[in-house]
Amino acid sequence: MPEKILIVEDEAQLARFVELELQHEGYQADKAADGREGLAMMETGEYDLVLLDIMLPGLNGLEVLRRARKTVDTPVILLTARDTVMDKVTGLDMGAEDYVTKPFEIEELLARIRVCLRKNDRKAAGGSVLTAGLLTLDPGRHTVAYDGHDIELTFREFALLQALMENVNIVMSRNTLMERVWGYDYMGETNIVDVYVRYLRSKIDDVYGVKLLHTVRGVGYVLRV
Ligand code: CA
């Protein structure tokens, strides 16, 4: 089965050019010309990768990404003419894998697509189910459950919980968690880890009346069972 790539891009000529190049490389390619159509197509979950323009009519690309991340974790490469740090940080923070600034050389885009798809293959292949007490996390299927009850997590909440569950009973510093979940080049608020641990507690500890997520004062967090 050829890998399926969705191109969300309103510049018809550019979209067509990328589509032809992708087909030439043996990928299957579909196009969406505005944000809403792109989001609807992403949410089908049938794509292996999405090339997402930021400046789009309807919904802009960052908004498409933000909404899509509630349901799918398809890797996304953002395309944009705006080479601003803010967009890059916002995009990566919202779960984009990579970022290409227009105008780009098609060879550069193709190389990044290959890296992105390989990374995702490894993620799916290395997806053995993690458990901590009655809590289970399946990296391959991107699902979390407590005692068989599904828990809905956003992209970052999932990544944070995965990091903690891979290190059960081991204290992890805020910096380690931040690098692991938000990346080395994260430039936003440093209390982001605390905010997301709070989200996780409200969805797991509070709901099931357990205490899995512990604060280690001055250090970080640990998931204890
Ligand atoms: Ca555009």
Short mmCIF file of C-alpha atoms and ligand atoms in Angstrom, two decimals:
data_model
loop_
_atom_site.label_atom_id
_atom_site.label_comp_id
_atom_site.label_asym_id
_atom_site.label_seq_id
_atom_site.Cartn_x
_atom_site.Cartn_y
_atom_site.Cartn_z
CA MET A 1 0.00 0.00 0.00
CA PRO A 2 1.46 3.37 -0.95
CA GLU A 3 1.59 5.88 1.89
CA LYS A 4 -1.19 8.46 1.75
CA ILE A 5 -0.34 12.13 2.01
CA LEU A 6 -2.86 14.96 2.31
CA ILE A 7 -1.94 18.40 0.93
CA VAL A 8 -3.91 21.24 2.54
CA GLU A 9 -2.98 24.24 0.45
CA ASP A 10 -5.09 26.97 -1.15
CA GLU A 11 -2.58 27.94 -3.83
CA ALA A 12 -3.86 25.61 -6.55
CA GLN A 13 -0.70 25.67 -8.64
CA LEU A 14 1.55 24.85 -5.72
CA ALA A 15 -0.79 22.13 -4.48
CA ARG A 16 -0.89 20.56 -7.94
CA PHE A 17 2.89 20.72 -8.27
CA VAL A 18 3.42 19.01 -4.90
CA GLU A 19 0.75 16.43 -5.73
CA LEU A 20 2.51 15.48 -8.96
CA GLU A 21 5.89 15.26 -7.24
CA LEU A 22 4.46 13.05 -4.50
CA GLN A 23 2.80 10.77 -7.03
CA HIS A 24 6.06 10.61 -8.93
CA GLU A 25 7.73 9.41 -5.70
CA GLY A 26 5.13 6.66 -5.35
CA TYR A 27 2.92 8.24 -2.71
CA GLN A 28 -0.83 8.53 -2.94
CA ALA A 29 -1.79 12.20 -2.68
CA ASP A 30 -5.07 14.04 -1.99
CA LYS A 31 -5.70 17.77 -1.88
CA ALA A 32 -7.84 20.10 0.21
CA ALA A 33 -8.07 23.79 -0.73
CA ASP A 34 -9.29 25.28 2.55
CA GLY A 35 -9.00 24.73 6.29
CA ARG A 36 -12.40 23.18 6.93
CA GLU A 37 -12.11 20.67 4.14
CA GLY A 38 -8.57 19.84 5.25
CA LEU A 39 -9.67 19.30 8.85
CA ALA A 40 -12.53 17.03 7.81
CA MET A 41 -10.16 14.96 5.66
CA MET A 42 -7.51 14.79 8.42
CA GLU A 43 -10.10 13.61 10.93
CA THR A 44 -10.85 10.54 8.83
CA GLY A 45 -7.48 9.32 10.13
CA GLU A 46 -6.66 7.69 6.81
CA TYR A 47 -3.54 9.74 6.07
CA ASP A 48 0.03 8.82 6.94
CA LEU A 49 1.16 12.44 6.72
CA VAL A 50 -0.37 15.89 6.21
CA LEU A 51 1.28 18.89 4.54
CA LEU A 52 -0.53 21.82 6.08
CA ASP A 53 -0.31 25.40 4.85
CA ILE A 54 -0.71 27.99 7.64
CA MET A 55 -2.36 30.80 5.66
CA LEU A 56 -5.61 29.17 4.56
CA PRO A 57 -9.11 30.46 3.91
CA GLY A 58 -11.80 29.23 6.30
CA LEU A 59 -9.69 28.00 9.18
CA ASN A 60 -6.00 28.81 9.27
CA GLY A 61 -3.52 25.96 9.42
CA LEU A 62 -2.69 26.36 13.12
CA GLU A 63 -6.37 26.18 14.00
CA VAL A 64 -6.79 23.11 11.78
CA LEU A 65 -3.86 21.51 13.60
CA ARG A 66 -5.21 22.42 17.04
CA ARG A 67 -8.61 20.92 16.28
CA ALA A 68 -7.25 17.85 14.50
CA ARG A 69 -4.99 16.99 17.46
CA LYS A 70 -8.06 16.29 19.59
CA THR A 71 -8.78 13.20 17.54
CA VAL A 72 -5.82 12.21 15.34
CA ASP A 73 -2.04 12.10 15.73
CA THR A 74 -1.20 12.01 12.02
CA PRO A 75 2.23 13.62 11.55
CA VAL A 76 2.00 17.15 10.15
CA ILE A 77 4.56 19.22 8.26
CA LEU A 78 3.58 22.89 8.26
CA LEU A 79 4.08 24.96 5.12
CA THR A 80 4.25 28.69 5.37
CA ALA A 81 5.51 31.84 3.79
CA ARG A 82 5.77 33.47 7.19
CA ASP A 83 9.18 32.72 8.59
CA THR A 84 8.43 33.93 12.10
CA VAL A 85 9.62 32.22 15.26
CA MET A 86 6.17 32.57 16.76
CA ASP A 87 4.47 30.46 14.12
CA LYS A 88 7.17 27.85 14.34
CA VAL A 89 6.97 27.58 18.11
CA THR A 90 3.18 27.63 18.11
CA GLY A 91 3.04 25.01 15.38
CA LEU A 92 5.53 22.66 16.98
CA ASP A 93 3.92 23.17 20.37
CA MET A 94 0.59 22.15 18.93
CA GLY A 95 2.05 18.91 17.68
CA ALA A 96 3.43 19.53 14.20
CA GLU A 97 6.40 17.28 13.39
CA ASP A 98 8.24 19.70 11.18
CA TYR A 99 8.13 23.00 9.39
CA VAL A 100 9.03 24.10 5.85
CA THR A 101 9.20 27.74 4.80
CA LYS A 102 8.02 28.78 1.35
CA PRO A 103 9.42 29.00 -1.19
CA PHE A 104 11.02 25.58 -0.67
CA GLU A 105 12.97 23.26 -2.91
CA ILE A 106 10.88 20.18 -3.62
CA GLU A 107 13.86 17.97 -2.74
CA GLU A 108 13.96 19.48 0.73
CA LEU A 109 10.26 18.85 1.24
CA LEU A 110 10.58 15.26 0.00
CA ALA A 111 13.52 14.63 2.34
CA ARG A 112 11.55 15.93 5.31
CA ILE A 113 8.58 13.80 4.33
CA ARG A 114 10.77 10.70 4.29
CA VAL A 115 12.22 11.49 7.74
CA CYS A 116 8.77 12.18 9.11
CA LEU A 117 7.28 8.93 7.78
CA ARG A 118 10.23 6.85 9.03
CA LYS A 119 9.93 8.37 12.49
CA ASN A 120 6.25 7.52 12.54
CA ASP A 121 6.92 3.93 11.42
CA ARG A 122 9.28 3.49 14.33
CA LYS A 123 6.71 4.93 16.71
CA ALA A 124 4.06 2.47 15.51
CA ALA A 125 6.45 -0.51 15.53
CA GLY A 126 7.82 0.25 18.98
CA GLY A 127 4.38 0.52 20.44
CA SER A 128 4.22 -1.99 23.24
CA VAL A 129 1.42 -1.27 25.70
CA LEU A 130 2.49 0.46 28.93
CA THR A 131 0.78 -0.25 32.22
CA ALA A 132 0.81 1.33 35.67
CA GLY A 133 -1.63 -0.32 38.01
CA LEU A 134 -5.00 -0.24 36.25
CA LEU A 135 -3.84 2.46 33.84
CA THR A 136 -2.86 1.36 30.33
CA LEU A 137 -1.42 3.35 27.45
CA ASP A 138 -1.12 1.96 23.94
CA PRO A 139 1.34 4.06 21.88
CA GLY A 140 0.48 2.22 18.65
CA ARG A 141 -3.26 2.80 18.88
CA HIS A 142 -2.82 6.08 20.75
CA THR A 143 -5.30 5.13 23.45
CA VAL A 144 -5.35 5.39 27.24
CA ALA A 145 -7.69 3.55 29.59
CA TYR A 146 -8.20 3.16 33.32
CA ASP A 147 -9.64 -0.19 34.34
CA GLY A 148 -11.01 -0.55 30.81
CA HIS A 149 -12.56 2.94 30.67
CA ASP A 150 -11.22 5.01 27.77
CA ILE A 151 -9.66 8.34 28.68
CA GLU A 152 -9.60 11.11 26.07
CA LEU A 153 -6.29 12.96 26.06
CA THR A 154 -4.92 15.69 23.82
CA PHE A 155 -1.67 15.17 21.91
CA ARG A 156 0.56 16.75 24.60
CA GLU A 157 -1.28 15.19 27.52
CA PHE A 158 -0.76 11.81 25.89
CA ALA A 159 2.95 12.45 25.30
CA LEU A 160 3.43 13.60 28.89
CA LEU A 161 1.63 10.60 30.32
CA GLN A 162 3.65 8.30 28.05
CA ALA A 163 6.91 9.81 29.33
CA LEU A 164 5.80 9.28 32.95
CA MET A 165 4.54 5.74 32.31
CA GLU A 166 7.80 4.74 30.64
CA ASN A 167 9.47 5.75 33.90
CA VAL A 168 7.08 4.44 36.54
CA ASN A 169 8.31 5.20 40.08
CA ILE A 170 11.21 7.25 38.69
CA VAL A 171 11.16 10.97 39.46
CA MET A 172 11.39 13.06 36.29
CA SER A 173 12.49 16.68 36.38
CA ARG A 174 10.42 19.41 34.78
CA ASN A 175 13.23 20.03 32.28
CA THR A 176 13.41 16.40 31.21
CA LEU A 177 9.66 16.28 30.75
CA MET A 178 9.64 19.57 28.90
CA GLU A 179 12.35 18.47 26.48
CA ARG A 180 10.74 15.11 25.99
CA VAL A 181 7.22 16.40 25.36
CA TRP A 182 7.69 19.92 23.98
CA GLY A 183 11.15 19.61 22.45
CA TYR A 184 14.50 21.31 23.00
CA ASP A 185 13.52 24.46 21.16
CA TYR A 186 10.40 25.06 23.23
CA MET A 187 10.26 28.75 24.09
CA GLY A 188 6.93 29.13 25.83
CA GLU A 189 5.96 29.21 29.48
CA THR A 190 8.18 27.16 31.77
CA ASN A 191 5.24 26.16 33.96
CA ILE A 192 3.72 24.30 31.02
CA VAL A 193 4.60 20.94 32.63
CA ASP A 194 2.71 21.88 35.82
CA VAL A 195 -0.28 22.96 33.78
CA TYR A 196 -0.37 19.67 31.87
CA VAL A 197 0.13 17.53 34.97
CA ARG A 198 -2.93 19.34 36.35
CA TYR A 199 -4.86 18.41 33.20
CA LEU A 200 -3.82 14.77 33.58
CA ARG A 201 -4.82 14.70 37.25
CA SER A 202 -8.23 16.10 36.42
CA LYS A 203 -8.74 13.38 33.80
CA ILE A 204 -7.26 10.42 35.70
CA ASP A 205 -6.64 10.84 39.45
CA ASP A 206 -9.72 12.97 40.10
CA VAL A 207 -12.05 10.86 37.98
CA TYR A 208 -10.99 7.46 39.32
CA GLY A 209 -10.24 8.50 42.90
CA VAL A 210 -6.61 7.38 42.75
CA LYS A 211 -3.27 9.08 43.34
CA LEU A 212 -0.90 8.15 40.52
CA LEU A 213 0.67 11.52 39.71
CA HIS A 214 2.86 12.82 42.51
CA THR A 215 4.65 16.15 42.78
CA VAL A 216 8.22 16.00 44.05
CA ARG A 217 8.72 19.46 45.42
CA GLY A 218 11.51 21.39 43.74
CA VAL A 219 12.26 18.54 41.34
CA GLY A 220 9.42 17.41 39.16
CA TYR A 221 6.92 14.61 38.91
CA VAL A 222 6.62 10.88 39.28
CA LEU A 223 3.93 8.38 38.44
CA ARG A 224 3.81 5.99 41.39
CA VAL A 225 2.08 2.67 41.69
CA CA B 1 -1.90 29.80 1.61
#
